[in-house]
Amino acid sequence: MDELLAKLTLASSRVAPFFEQLAGSATFAWTVWEREPLFAHDALAMLPNESLSWADVQATAAAGLLAHSSSNLFTTPVSGGCASSDSGAGCPQTFSTEATEHGALISESELMQRLASGSTFSVGRAGAVWPAIARIAAAATRIFALAANVNIYVTRQSSRMALPRHNDRQDTIILQMEGCKVWTLHPAAAPLPTEALIVGKRSPGRSIDLGNGSIHLSRIELHRGDALYVPRGVIHETSTACPSTATSSVHATLGLETEVVSFTYNRAAVCALGLALIPSGHLGLLASAQAMLTAAERAAENVPLRSTTPVGFLAAGMSLSAASTRLHALLHELVLPRLAPAEEAQMRGLLQLRHSRKSLSILRKAAKALARRYAEALERLTGGVGAHSAAETDEAQLSMQRLVRAHSVQMLGKCGFAVPPSPQAAVNPPTSTRRDRDEL
């Protein structure tokens, strides 16, 4: 760990070498990834073509390039029945996202007013808005060989609470671009969560009670050029209550997509079951097994079932054969014993190691294909000066979402499952102004 940190903080560098140090490190892949946070002080030079400033965000709003949408949101902390004078540790909070007419322009004055009132402004899939951010996302996607989505967050200085406690479905790398943000990290309620285990986002007005708000893994103050890796599922909250900071905080959250795009062992298990049971017509048995798998993956202790398979930069550290043996064992340990005795006996005769191997091979190839297409889409955004209208920005953001959703549909088909007649119809984005909380 010390050797990795020494390499990361030896000197401020550009984003690509920083990502290469992480992706090429066995320590990061097998000791840090999905296990523990990693803080790298002054790791990035934050050159103008690889960063974003508060002035850049203001200029974008002034140019009429930002509109209320499912990607561009103002998020406001909401106290859980506590007095406004209470401290963040003693007063768990949640957040609300106000619905605003889709397509209405976000003026510079509205941006300033909303931030002054305590809201945080977030821009999802921000590479569609700013070429500099597209360069970061494209570099991360190529180097980690995983689709990397970058969201931008802007919070005024001296805010006691920027975003209250919650967890995420992505492993994230935080890049502080301007100002300061304080991150307080708490132990994961359920490590490596699936959608059903996400907390702090799905229930408006409902906060996370940790029992003792003072218990936390660490409190880290990020300044310009600092980076922080936060494993999937770690509960965190942020503020900009930093001493001697006179500017708003701007940070990028780079989310490396694995669980959301089905590259985890529980999703590989679904694929293996489909390969084993669909061709022989055992659809009733498949439904029973899927129900048992869902129950197993929601048990907090079954962390290995929710971990990432060896895809992307992780592929070099584990052979397909070893991963197949692991997946086959997980199915036999956590799913088959939950079936009725007759179904269990039938399943043991149908489910073979080769199904696990083929499933993982499908996931590995799908990860490569998605990373390639995602990087190509991002790289097309890096050469220009950004969008020329808010409508163009919105369409570019939605096109990135459609690409990911189309991938999921195609992968299901390769596992033997029926797919909609028109994949495009299945991936049309919602018109709601509330972006999926998993991207926050």
GROMACS .gro file of C-alpha atoms in nm:
model
  440
    1MET     CA    1   0.000   0.000   0.000
    2ASP     CA    2   0.277   0.245   0.095
    3GLU     CA    3   0.458   0.176  -0.232
    4LEU     CA    4   0.140   0.244  -0.432
    5LEU     CA    5   0.076   0.571  -0.246
    6ALA     CA    6   0.435   0.677  -0.302
    7LYS     CA    7   0.393   0.631  -0.676
    8LEU     CA    8   0.062   0.818  -0.680
    9THR     CA    9   0.183   1.118  -0.477
   10LEU     CA   10   0.542   1.139  -0.600
   11ALA     CA   11   0.449   1.439  -0.814
   12SER     CA   12   0.135   1.592  -0.954
   13SER     CA   13   0.065   1.429  -1.287
   14ARG     CA   14  -0.185   1.421  -1.567
   15VAL     CA   15  -0.490   1.199  -1.530
   16ALA     CA   16  -0.378   0.922  -1.766
   17PRO     CA   17  -0.054   0.839  -1.578
   18PHE     CA   18  -0.247   0.853  -1.250
   19PHE     CA   19  -0.506   0.605  -1.378
   20GLU     CA   20  -0.228   0.384  -1.520
   21GLN     CA   21  -0.061   0.364  -1.179
   22LEU     CA   22  -0.388   0.244  -1.026
   23ALA     CA   23  -0.493   0.004  -1.302
   24GLY     CA   24  -0.146  -0.149  -1.326
   25SER     CA   25  -0.112  -0.207  -0.952
   26ALA     CA   26  -0.179  -0.554  -0.813
   27THR     CA   27  -0.210  -0.390  -0.472
   28PHE     CA   28  -0.495  -0.172  -0.594
   29ALA     CA   29  -0.669  -0.457  -0.778
   30TRP     CA   30  -0.652  -0.720  -0.503
   31THR     CA   31  -0.604  -0.531  -0.176
   32VAL     CA   32  -0.783  -0.198  -0.223
   33TRP     CA   33  -1.050  -0.248  -0.491
   34GLU     CA   34  -1.394  -0.314  -0.335
   35ARG     CA   35  -1.227  -0.334   0.008
   36GLU     CA   36  -1.098  -0.005   0.146
   37PRO     CA   37  -1.070   0.367   0.061
   38LEU     CA   38  -0.749   0.512  -0.078
   39PHE     CA   39  -0.652   0.879  -0.047
   40ALA     CA   40  -0.385   1.029  -0.274
   41HIS     CA   41  -0.280   1.382  -0.175
   42ASP     CA   42  -0.184   1.627  -0.448
   43ALA     CA   43  -0.186   1.350  -0.707
   44LEU     CA   44  -0.306   1.550  -1.007
   45ALA     CA   45  -0.180   1.865  -1.174
   46MET     CA   46  -0.535   1.971  -1.274
   47LEU     CA   47  -0.429   2.119  -1.607
   48PRO     CA   48  -0.692   2.336  -1.779
   49ASN     CA   49  -0.771   2.071  -2.043
   50GLU     CA   50  -0.821   1.804  -1.774
   51SER     CA   51  -1.019   1.988  -1.509
   52LEU     CA   52  -1.315   2.216  -1.453
   53SER     CA   53  -1.345   2.536  -1.252
   54TRP     CA   54  -1.637   2.717  -1.093
   55ALA     CA   55  -1.587   2.989  -1.357
   56ASP     CA   56  -1.625   2.723  -1.629
   57VAL     CA   57  -1.957   2.608  -1.481
   58GLN     CA   58  -2.082   2.966  -1.456
   59ALA     CA   59  -1.982   3.036  -1.815
   60THR     CA   60  -2.163   2.726  -1.937
   61ALA     CA   61  -2.483   2.836  -1.764
   62ALA     CA   62  -2.444   3.192  -1.894
   63ALA     CA   63  -2.411   3.055  -2.249
   64GLY     CA   64  -2.746   2.877  -2.218
   65LEU     CA   65  -2.596   2.528  -2.244
   66LEU     CA   66  -2.749   2.379  -1.928
   67ALA     CA   67  -3.113   2.285  -1.881
   68HIS     CA   68  -3.314   2.106  -1.616
   69SER     CA   69  -3.316   1.738  -1.709
   70SER     CA   70  -3.271   1.387  -1.575
   71SER     CA   71  -2.896   1.455  -1.586
   72ASN     CA   72  -2.872   1.808  -1.443
   73LEU     CA   73  -3.009   1.830  -1.089
   74PHE     CA   74  -3.017   2.053  -0.784
   75THR     CA   75  -3.004   1.840  -0.469
   76THR     CA   76  -3.091   1.985  -0.129
   77PRO     CA   77  -3.020   1.830   0.214
   78VAL     CA   78  -3.332   1.777   0.426
   79SER     CA   79  -3.308   1.753   0.806
   80GLY     CA   80  -3.463   1.447   0.964
   81GLY     CA   81  -3.657   1.640   1.225
   82CYS     CA   82  -3.350   1.807   1.373
   83ALA     CA   83  -3.296   2.170   1.456
   84SER     CA   84  -3.095   2.359   1.198
   85SER     CA   85  -2.829   2.424   1.462
   86ASP     CA   86  -2.767   2.052   1.518
   87SER     CA   87  -2.442   1.905   1.393
   88GLY     CA   88  -2.427   1.673   1.096
   89ALA     CA   89  -2.308   1.383   1.314
   90GLY     CA   90  -2.599   1.414   1.554
   91CYS     CA   91  -2.863   1.493   1.295
   92PRO     CA   92  -2.885   1.237   1.017
   93GLN     CA   93  -3.025   1.385   0.699
   94THR     CA   94  -3.146   1.279   0.359
   95PHE     CA   95  -3.176   1.482   0.038
   96SER     CA   96  -3.448   1.588  -0.197
   97THR     CA   97  -3.435   1.658  -0.568
   98GLU     CA   98  -3.690   1.908  -0.692
   99ALA     CA   99  -3.878   1.828  -1.013
  100THR     CA  100  -3.853   2.114  -1.262
  101GLU     CA  101  -3.989   2.140  -1.612
  102HIS     CA  102  -3.771   1.927  -1.838
  103GLY     CA  103  -3.582   2.147  -2.082
  104ALA     CA  104  -3.612   2.473  -1.888
  105LEU     CA  105  -3.280   2.657  -1.909
  106ILE     CA  106  -3.066   2.693  -1.598
  107SER     CA  107  -2.958   3.055  -1.595
  108GLU     CA  108  -2.643   3.177  -1.427
  109SER     CA  109  -2.855   3.369  -1.175
  110GLU     CA  110  -3.060   3.058  -1.090
  111LEU     CA  111  -2.740   2.859  -1.048
  112MET     CA  112  -2.601   3.120  -0.809
  113GLN     CA  113  -2.926   3.147  -0.612
  114ARG     CA  114  -2.973   2.772  -0.573
  115LEU     CA  115  -2.616   2.719  -0.456
  116ALA     CA  116  -2.647   3.008  -0.212
  117SER     CA  117  -2.960   2.845  -0.066
  118GLY     CA  118  -2.762   2.528   0.014
  119SER     CA  119  -2.825   2.310  -0.291
  120THR     CA  120  -2.559   2.108  -0.467
  121PHE     CA  121  -2.566   2.119  -0.847
  122SER     CA  122  -2.478   1.795  -1.023
  123VAL     CA  123  -2.425   1.726  -1.393
  124GLY     CA  124  -2.448   1.360  -1.493
  125ARG     CA  125  -2.241   1.218  -1.779
  126ALA     CA  126  -2.062   1.551  -1.779
  127GLY     CA  127  -1.833   1.455  -2.067
  128ALA     CA  128  -2.128   1.539  -2.290
  129VAL     CA  129  -2.108   1.898  -2.164
  130TRP     CA  130  -1.737   1.970  -2.123
  131PRO     CA  131  -1.464   1.824  -2.352
  132ALA     CA  132  -1.215   1.832  -2.062
  133ILE     CA  133  -1.436   1.596  -1.865
  134ALA     CA  134  -1.485   1.375  -2.170
  135ARG     CA  135  -1.104   1.340  -2.188
  136ILE     CA  136  -1.092   1.221  -1.827
  137ALA     CA  137  -1.374   0.971  -1.879
  138ALA     CA  138  -1.227   0.843  -2.205
  139ALA     CA  139  -0.882   0.798  -2.049
  140ALA     CA  140  -1.029   0.610  -1.753
  141THR     CA  141  -1.242   0.389  -1.979
  142ARG     CA  142  -0.944   0.295  -2.196
  143ILE     CA  143  -0.704   0.237  -1.906
  144PHE     CA  144  -0.935   0.049  -1.666
  145ALA     CA  145  -1.110  -0.122  -1.960
  146LEU     CA  146  -1.442  -0.049  -1.790
  147ALA     CA  147  -1.705   0.209  -1.883
  148ALA     CA  148  -1.626   0.516  -1.673
  149ASN     CA  149  -1.898   0.773  -1.613
  150VAL     CA  150  -1.806   1.116  -1.475
  151ASN     CA  151  -2.049   1.336  -1.283
  152ILE     CA  152  -1.967   1.690  -1.174
  153TYR     CA  153  -2.077   1.832  -0.836
  154VAL     CA  154  -2.073   2.200  -0.737
  155THR     CA  155  -2.137   2.315  -0.379
  156ARG     CA  156  -2.086   2.660  -0.232
  157GLN     CA  157  -1.814   2.701   0.029
  158SER     CA  158  -1.887   2.668   0.403
  159SER     CA  159  -2.184   2.437   0.353
  160ARG     CA  160  -2.233   2.217   0.662
  161MET     CA  161  -2.390   1.943   0.451
  162ALA     CA  162  -2.343   1.899   0.076
  163LEU     CA  163  -2.483   1.548   0.038
  164PRO     CA  164  -2.608   1.347   0.339
  165ARG     CA  165  -2.524   0.984   0.412
  166HIS     CA  166  -2.576   0.738   0.131
  167ASN     CA  167  -2.396   0.464  -0.058
  168ASP     CA  168  -2.346   0.397  -0.428
  169ARG     CA  169  -2.349   0.104  -0.670
  170GLN     CA  170  -2.023   0.215  -0.832
  171ASP     CA  171  -1.661   0.210  -0.723
  172THR     CA  172  -1.572   0.576  -0.750
  173ILE     CA  173  -1.262   0.789  -0.785
  174ILE     CA  174  -1.311   1.145  -0.662
  175LEU     CA  175  -1.105   1.418  -0.831
  176GLN     CA  176  -1.114   1.751  -0.645
  177MET     CA  177  -1.087   2.023  -0.910
  178GLU     CA  178  -1.145   2.343  -0.715
  179GLY     CA  179  -1.215   2.447  -0.359
  180CYS     CA  180  -1.241   2.196  -0.077
  181LYS     CA  181  -1.477   1.915   0.019
  182VAL     CA  182  -1.481   1.711   0.338
  183TRP     CA  183  -1.567   1.341   0.301
  184THR     CA  184  -1.676   1.140   0.603
  185LEU     CA  185  -1.671   0.767   0.531
  186HIS     CA  186  -1.866   0.510   0.736
  187PRO     CA  187  -1.852   0.129   0.722
  188ALA     CA  188  -2.077  -0.023   0.458
  189ALA     CA  189  -2.410  -0.149   0.592
  190ALA     CA  190  -2.393  -0.422   0.327
  191PRO     CA  191  -2.062  -0.433   0.137
  192LEU     CA  192  -2.082  -0.423  -0.244
  193PRO     CA  193  -2.456  -0.354  -0.260
  194THR     CA  194  -2.698  -0.440  -0.535
  195GLU     CA  195  -2.985  -0.201  -0.608
  196ALA     CA  196  -3.192  -0.353  -0.326
  197LEU     CA  197  -2.919  -0.271  -0.071
  198ILE     CA  198  -2.876   0.096  -0.160
  199VAL     CA  199  -2.946   0.327   0.136
  200GLY     CA  200  -2.997   0.700   0.169
  201LYS     CA  201  -3.133   0.756  -0.182
  202ARG     CA  202  -3.448   0.554  -0.236
  203SER     CA  203  -3.667   0.681   0.050
  204PRO     CA  204  -3.719   1.061   0.051
  205GLY     CA  205  -3.715   1.198   0.405
  206ARG     CA  206  -3.565   0.881   0.549
  207SER     CA  207  -3.213   0.916   0.689
  208ILE     CA  208  -2.952   0.655   0.774
  209ASP     CA  209  -2.913   0.603   1.146
  210LEU     CA  210  -2.568   0.462   1.221
  211GLY     CA  211  -2.646   0.421   1.590
  212ASN     CA  212  -2.343   0.629   1.684
  213GLY     CA  213  -2.282   0.906   1.433
  214SER     CA  214  -1.922   0.944   1.551
  215ILE     CA  215  -1.825   0.600   1.420
  216HIS     CA  216  -1.655   0.637   1.085
  217LEU     CA  217  -1.374   0.494   0.880
  218SER     CA  218  -1.214   0.830   0.813
  219ARG     CA  219  -1.269   1.200   0.764
  220ILE     CA  220  -1.077   1.330   0.466
  221GLU     CA  221  -1.043   1.689   0.347
  222LEU     CA  222  -0.992   1.709  -0.028
  223HIS     CA  223  -0.830   2.010  -0.193
  224ARG     CA  224  -0.750   2.086  -0.556
  225GLY     CA  225  -0.541   1.803  -0.702
  226ASP     CA  226  -0.635   1.545  -0.437
  227ALA     CA  227  -0.795   1.212  -0.530
  228LEU     CA  228  -0.997   0.962  -0.327
  229TYR     CA  229  -1.105   0.610  -0.414
  230VAL     CA  230  -1.433   0.507  -0.244
  231PRO     CA  231  -1.533   0.139  -0.272
  232ARG     CA  232  -1.883   0.046  -0.380
  233GLY     CA  233  -2.119   0.047  -0.084
  234VAL     CA  234  -1.917   0.256   0.161
  235ILE     CA  235  -2.155   0.501   0.328
  236HIS     CA  236  -2.039   0.859   0.293
  237GLU     CA  237  -2.148   1.217   0.349
  238THR     CA  238  -1.987   1.541   0.235
  239SER     CA  239  -1.962   1.905   0.333
  240THR     CA  240  -1.762   2.212   0.233
  241ALA     CA  241  -1.703   2.324   0.591
  242CYS     CA  242  -1.332   2.373   0.531
  243PRO     CA  243  -1.134   2.648   0.706
  244SER     CA  244  -0.984   2.924   0.490
  245THR     CA  245  -1.166   2.825   0.172
  246ALA     CA  246  -1.313   3.116  -0.022
  247THR     CA  247  -1.434   2.943  -0.336
  248SER     CA  248  -1.705   2.694  -0.423
  249SER     CA  249  -1.617   2.326  -0.441
  250VAL     CA  250  -1.607   2.157  -0.780
  251HIS     CA  251  -1.530   1.787  -0.790
  252ALA     CA  252  -1.564   1.504  -1.040
  253THR     CA  253  -1.693   1.163  -0.937
  254LEU     CA  254  -1.562   0.901  -1.175
  255GLY     CA  255  -1.775   0.589  -1.147
  256LEU     CA  256  -1.629   0.265  -1.279
  257GLU     CA  257  -1.933   0.066  -1.389
  258THR     CA  258  -1.943  -0.299  -1.285
  259GLU     CA  259  -2.252  -0.387  -1.081
  260VAL     CA  260  -2.491  -0.158  -1.271
  261VAL     CA  261  -2.386  -0.319  -1.601
  262SER     CA  262  -2.402  -0.677  -1.467
  263PHE     CA  263  -2.031  -0.765  -1.439
  264THR     CA  264  -2.065  -0.915  -1.088
  265TYR     CA  265  -2.081  -1.280  -0.983
  266ASN     CA  266  -2.453  -1.268  -0.907
  267ARG     CA  267  -2.522  -1.150  -1.263
  268ALA     CA  268  -2.283  -1.412  -1.399
  269ALA     CA  269  -2.483  -1.667  -1.201
  270VAL     CA  270  -2.804  -1.556  -1.376
  271CYS     CA  271  -2.629  -1.601  -1.710
  272ALA     CA  272  -2.500  -1.947  -1.615
  273LEU     CA  273  -2.850  -2.053  -1.509
  274GLY     CA  274  -2.991  -1.930  -1.837
  275LEU     CA  275  -2.730  -2.120  -2.036
  276ALA     CA  276  -2.796  -2.439  -1.838
  277LEU     CA  277  -3.175  -2.434  -1.824
  278ILE     CA  278  -3.327  -2.238  -2.112
  279PRO     CA  279  -3.212  -2.465  -2.401
  280SER     CA  280  -3.362  -2.770  -2.225
  281GLY     CA  281  -3.687  -2.588  -2.149
  282HIS     CA  282  -3.661  -2.603  -1.768
  283LEU     CA  283  -3.817  -2.258  -1.725
  284GLY     CA  284  -3.995  -2.340  -1.400
  285LEU     CA  285  -3.669  -2.454  -1.247
  286LEU     CA  286  -3.502  -2.140  -1.381
  287ALA     CA  287  -3.765  -1.921  -1.211
  288SER     CA  288  -3.711  -2.103  -0.880
  289ALA     CA  289  -3.333  -2.072  -0.904
  290GLN     CA  290  -3.352  -1.702  -0.989
  291ALA     CA  291  -3.575  -1.641  -0.688
  292MET     CA  292  -3.327  -1.821  -0.462
  293LEU     CA  293  -3.040  -1.626  -0.617
  294THR     CA  294  -3.216  -1.297  -0.547
  295ALA     CA  295  -3.266  -1.400  -0.184
  296ALA     CA  296  -2.899  -1.499  -0.154
  297GLU     CA  297  -2.762  -1.179  -0.307
  298ARG     CA  298  -2.969  -0.965  -0.069
  299ALA     CA  299  -2.817  -1.129   0.239
  300ALA     CA  300  -2.559  -0.880   0.365
  301GLU     CA  301  -2.305  -1.154   0.444
  302ASN     CA  302  -2.292  -1.293   0.088
  303VAL     CA  303  -2.033  -1.039  -0.028
  304PRO     CA  304  -1.848  -1.275  -0.270
  305LEU     CA  305  -2.169  -1.320  -0.467
  306ARG     CA  306  -2.188  -0.942  -0.521
  307SER     CA  307  -1.820  -0.889  -0.605
  308THR     CA  308  -1.690  -0.802  -0.950
  309THR     CA  309  -1.586  -1.079  -1.186
  310PRO     CA  310  -1.240  -1.056  -1.348
  311VAL     CA  311  -1.330  -0.810  -1.623
  312GLY     CA  312  -1.150  -0.501  -1.744
  313PHE     CA  313  -0.827  -0.424  -1.558
  314LEU     CA  314  -0.907  -0.706  -1.314
  315ALA     CA  315  -0.883  -0.974  -1.585
  316ALA     CA  316  -0.505  -0.993  -1.562
  317GLY     CA  317  -0.516  -1.105  -1.199
  318MET     CA  318  -0.748  -1.407  -1.226
  319SER     CA  319  -0.779  -1.671  -1.495
  320LEU     CA  320  -1.114  -1.760  -1.648
  321SER     CA  321  -1.068  -2.112  -1.512
  322ALA     CA  322  -1.023  -1.993  -1.153
  323ALA     CA  323  -1.318  -1.752  -1.180
  324SER     CA  324  -1.536  -2.030  -1.326
  325THR     CA  325  -1.457  -2.258  -1.034
  326ARG     CA  326  -1.544  -1.978  -0.794
  327LEU     CA  327  -1.878  -1.904  -0.965
  328HIS     CA  328  -1.971  -2.273  -0.981
  329ALA     CA  329  -1.897  -2.307  -0.609
  330LEU     CA  330  -2.105  -1.999  -0.523
  331LEU     CA  331  -2.404  -2.143  -0.708
  332HIS     CA  332  -2.373  -2.476  -0.529
  333GLU     CA  333  -2.319  -2.315  -0.188
  334LEU     CA  334  -2.567  -2.028  -0.192
  335VAL     CA  335  -2.839  -2.112  -0.444
  336LEU     CA  336  -2.890  -2.486  -0.483
  337PRO     CA  337  -2.939  -2.561  -0.109
  338ARG     CA  338  -3.227  -2.309  -0.105
  339LEU     CA  339  -3.423  -2.508  -0.364
  340ALA     CA  340  -3.677  -2.777  -0.285
  341PRO     CA  341  -3.504  -3.119  -0.261
  342ALA     CA  342  -3.641  -3.243  -0.594
  343GLU     CA  343  -3.541  -2.920  -0.772
  344GLU     CA  344  -3.196  -2.928  -0.612
  345ALA     CA  345  -3.134  -3.281  -0.736
  346GLN     CA  346  -3.249  -3.186  -1.086
  347MET     CA  347  -3.032  -2.875  -1.087
  348ARG     CA  348  -2.721  -3.068  -0.986
  349GLY     CA  349  -2.764  -3.281  -1.297
  350LEU     CA  350  -2.815  -2.985  -1.531
  351LEU     CA  351  -2.580  -2.712  -1.406
  352GLN     CA  352  -2.222  -2.781  -1.513
  353LEU     CA  353  -1.891  -2.602  -1.468
  354ARG     CA  354  -1.887  -2.527  -1.841
  355HIS     CA  355  -2.194  -2.306  -1.797
  356SER     CA  356  -2.007  -2.093  -1.543
  357ARG     CA  357  -1.708  -2.069  -1.776
  358LYS     CA  358  -1.919  -1.966  -2.075
  359SER     CA  359  -2.109  -1.714  -1.863
  360LEU     CA  360  -1.788  -1.546  -1.745
  361SER     CA  361  -1.652  -1.549  -2.099
  362ILE     CA  362  -1.967  -1.366  -2.216
  363LEU     CA  363  -1.925  -1.107  -1.941
  364ARG     CA  364  -1.555  -1.056  -2.017
  365LYS     CA  365  -1.621  -1.003  -2.388
  366ALA     CA  366  -1.916  -0.776  -2.312
  367ALA     CA  367  -1.701  -0.562  -2.082
  368LYS     CA  368  -1.440  -0.520  -2.356
  369ALA     CA  369  -1.703  -0.429  -2.614
  370LEU     CA  370  -1.880  -0.181  -2.387
  371ALA     CA  371  -1.553  -0.013  -2.284
  372ARG     CA  372  -1.449   0.020  -2.650
  373ARG     CA  373  -1.782   0.169  -2.762
  374TYR     CA  374  -1.802   0.395  -2.457
  375ALA     CA  375  -1.449   0.527  -2.507
  376GLU     CA  376  -1.517   0.591  -2.876
  377ALA     CA  377  -1.832   0.786  -2.789
  378LEU     CA  378  -1.642   0.992  -2.532
  379GLU     CA  379  -1.352   1.057  -2.767
  380ARG     CA  380  -1.592   1.202  -3.023
  381LEU     CA  381  -1.681   1.460  -2.758
  382THR     CA  382  -1.322   1.564  -2.683
  383GLY     CA  383  -1.232   1.729  -3.013
  384GLY     CA  384  -1.486   2.010  -3.018
  385VAL     CA  385  -1.577   2.295  -2.789
  386GLY     CA  386  -1.877   2.122  -2.636
  387ALA     CA  387  -2.242   2.143  -2.721
  388HIS     CA  388  -2.390   2.446  -2.895
  389SER     CA  389  -2.724   2.435  -2.716
  390ALA     CA  390  -2.886   2.290  -2.405
  391ALA     CA  391  -3.084   2.053  -2.629
  392GLU     CA  392  -2.761   1.917  -2.781
  393THR     CA  393  -2.617   1.870  -2.434
  394ASP     CA  394  -2.925   1.681  -2.320
  395GLU     CA  395  -2.924   1.452  -2.624
  396ALA     CA  396  -2.553   1.374  -2.582
  397GLN     CA  397  -2.608   1.281  -2.215
  398LEU     CA  398  -2.904   1.059  -2.301
  399SER     CA  399  -2.717   0.888  -2.585
  400MET     CA  400  -2.455   0.769  -2.334
  401GLN     CA  401  -2.732   0.619  -2.119
  402ARG     CA  402  -2.884   0.445  -2.421
  403LEU     CA  403  -2.549   0.290  -2.508
  404VAL     CA  404  -2.521   0.130  -2.163
  405ARG     CA  405  -2.881   0.007  -2.162
  406ALA     CA  406  -2.846  -0.146  -2.509
  407HIS     CA  407  -2.541  -0.336  -2.386
  408SER     CA  408  -2.743  -0.492  -2.102
  409VAL     CA  409  -3.015  -0.609  -2.340
  410GLN     CA  410  -2.763  -0.763  -2.580
  411MET     CA  411  -2.580  -0.947  -2.302
  412LEU     CA  412  -2.902  -1.105  -2.176
  413GLY     CA  413  -2.965  -1.240  -2.524
  414LYS     CA  414  -2.626  -1.410  -2.531
  415CYS     CA  415  -2.712  -1.582  -2.202
  416GLY     CA  416  -3.018  -1.738  -2.361
  417PHE     CA  417  -3.286  -1.500  -2.235
  418ALA     CA  418  -3.550  -1.355  -2.467
  419VAL     CA  419  -3.492  -0.988  -2.550
  420PRO     CA  420  -3.743  -0.726  -2.668
  421PRO     CA  421  -3.807  -0.734  -3.045
  422SER     CA  422  -3.669  -0.382  -3.073
  423PRO     CA  423  -3.369  -0.326  -2.844
  424GLN     CA  424  -3.393   0.046  -2.916
  425ALA     CA  425  -3.746   0.053  -2.776
  426ALA     CA  426  -3.619  -0.110  -2.460
  427VAL     CA  427  -3.355   0.153  -2.398
  428ASN     CA  428  -3.545   0.475  -2.456
  429PRO     CA  429  -3.463   0.701  -2.160
  430PRO     CA  430  -3.729   0.820  -1.917
  431THR     CA  431  -3.856   1.175  -1.946
  432SER     CA  432  -3.846   1.230  -1.571
  433THR     CA  433  -3.626   1.512  -1.441
  434ARG     CA  434  -3.507   1.286  -1.158
  435ARG     CA  435  -3.185   1.118  -1.263
  436ASP     CA  436  -3.146   0.760  -1.141
  437ARG     CA  437  -3.012   0.798  -0.787
  438ASP     CA  438  -2.746   0.538  -0.870
  439GLU     CA  439  -2.570   0.804  -1.075
  440LEU     CA  440  -2.557   1.058  -0.793
   0.00000   0.00000   0.00000
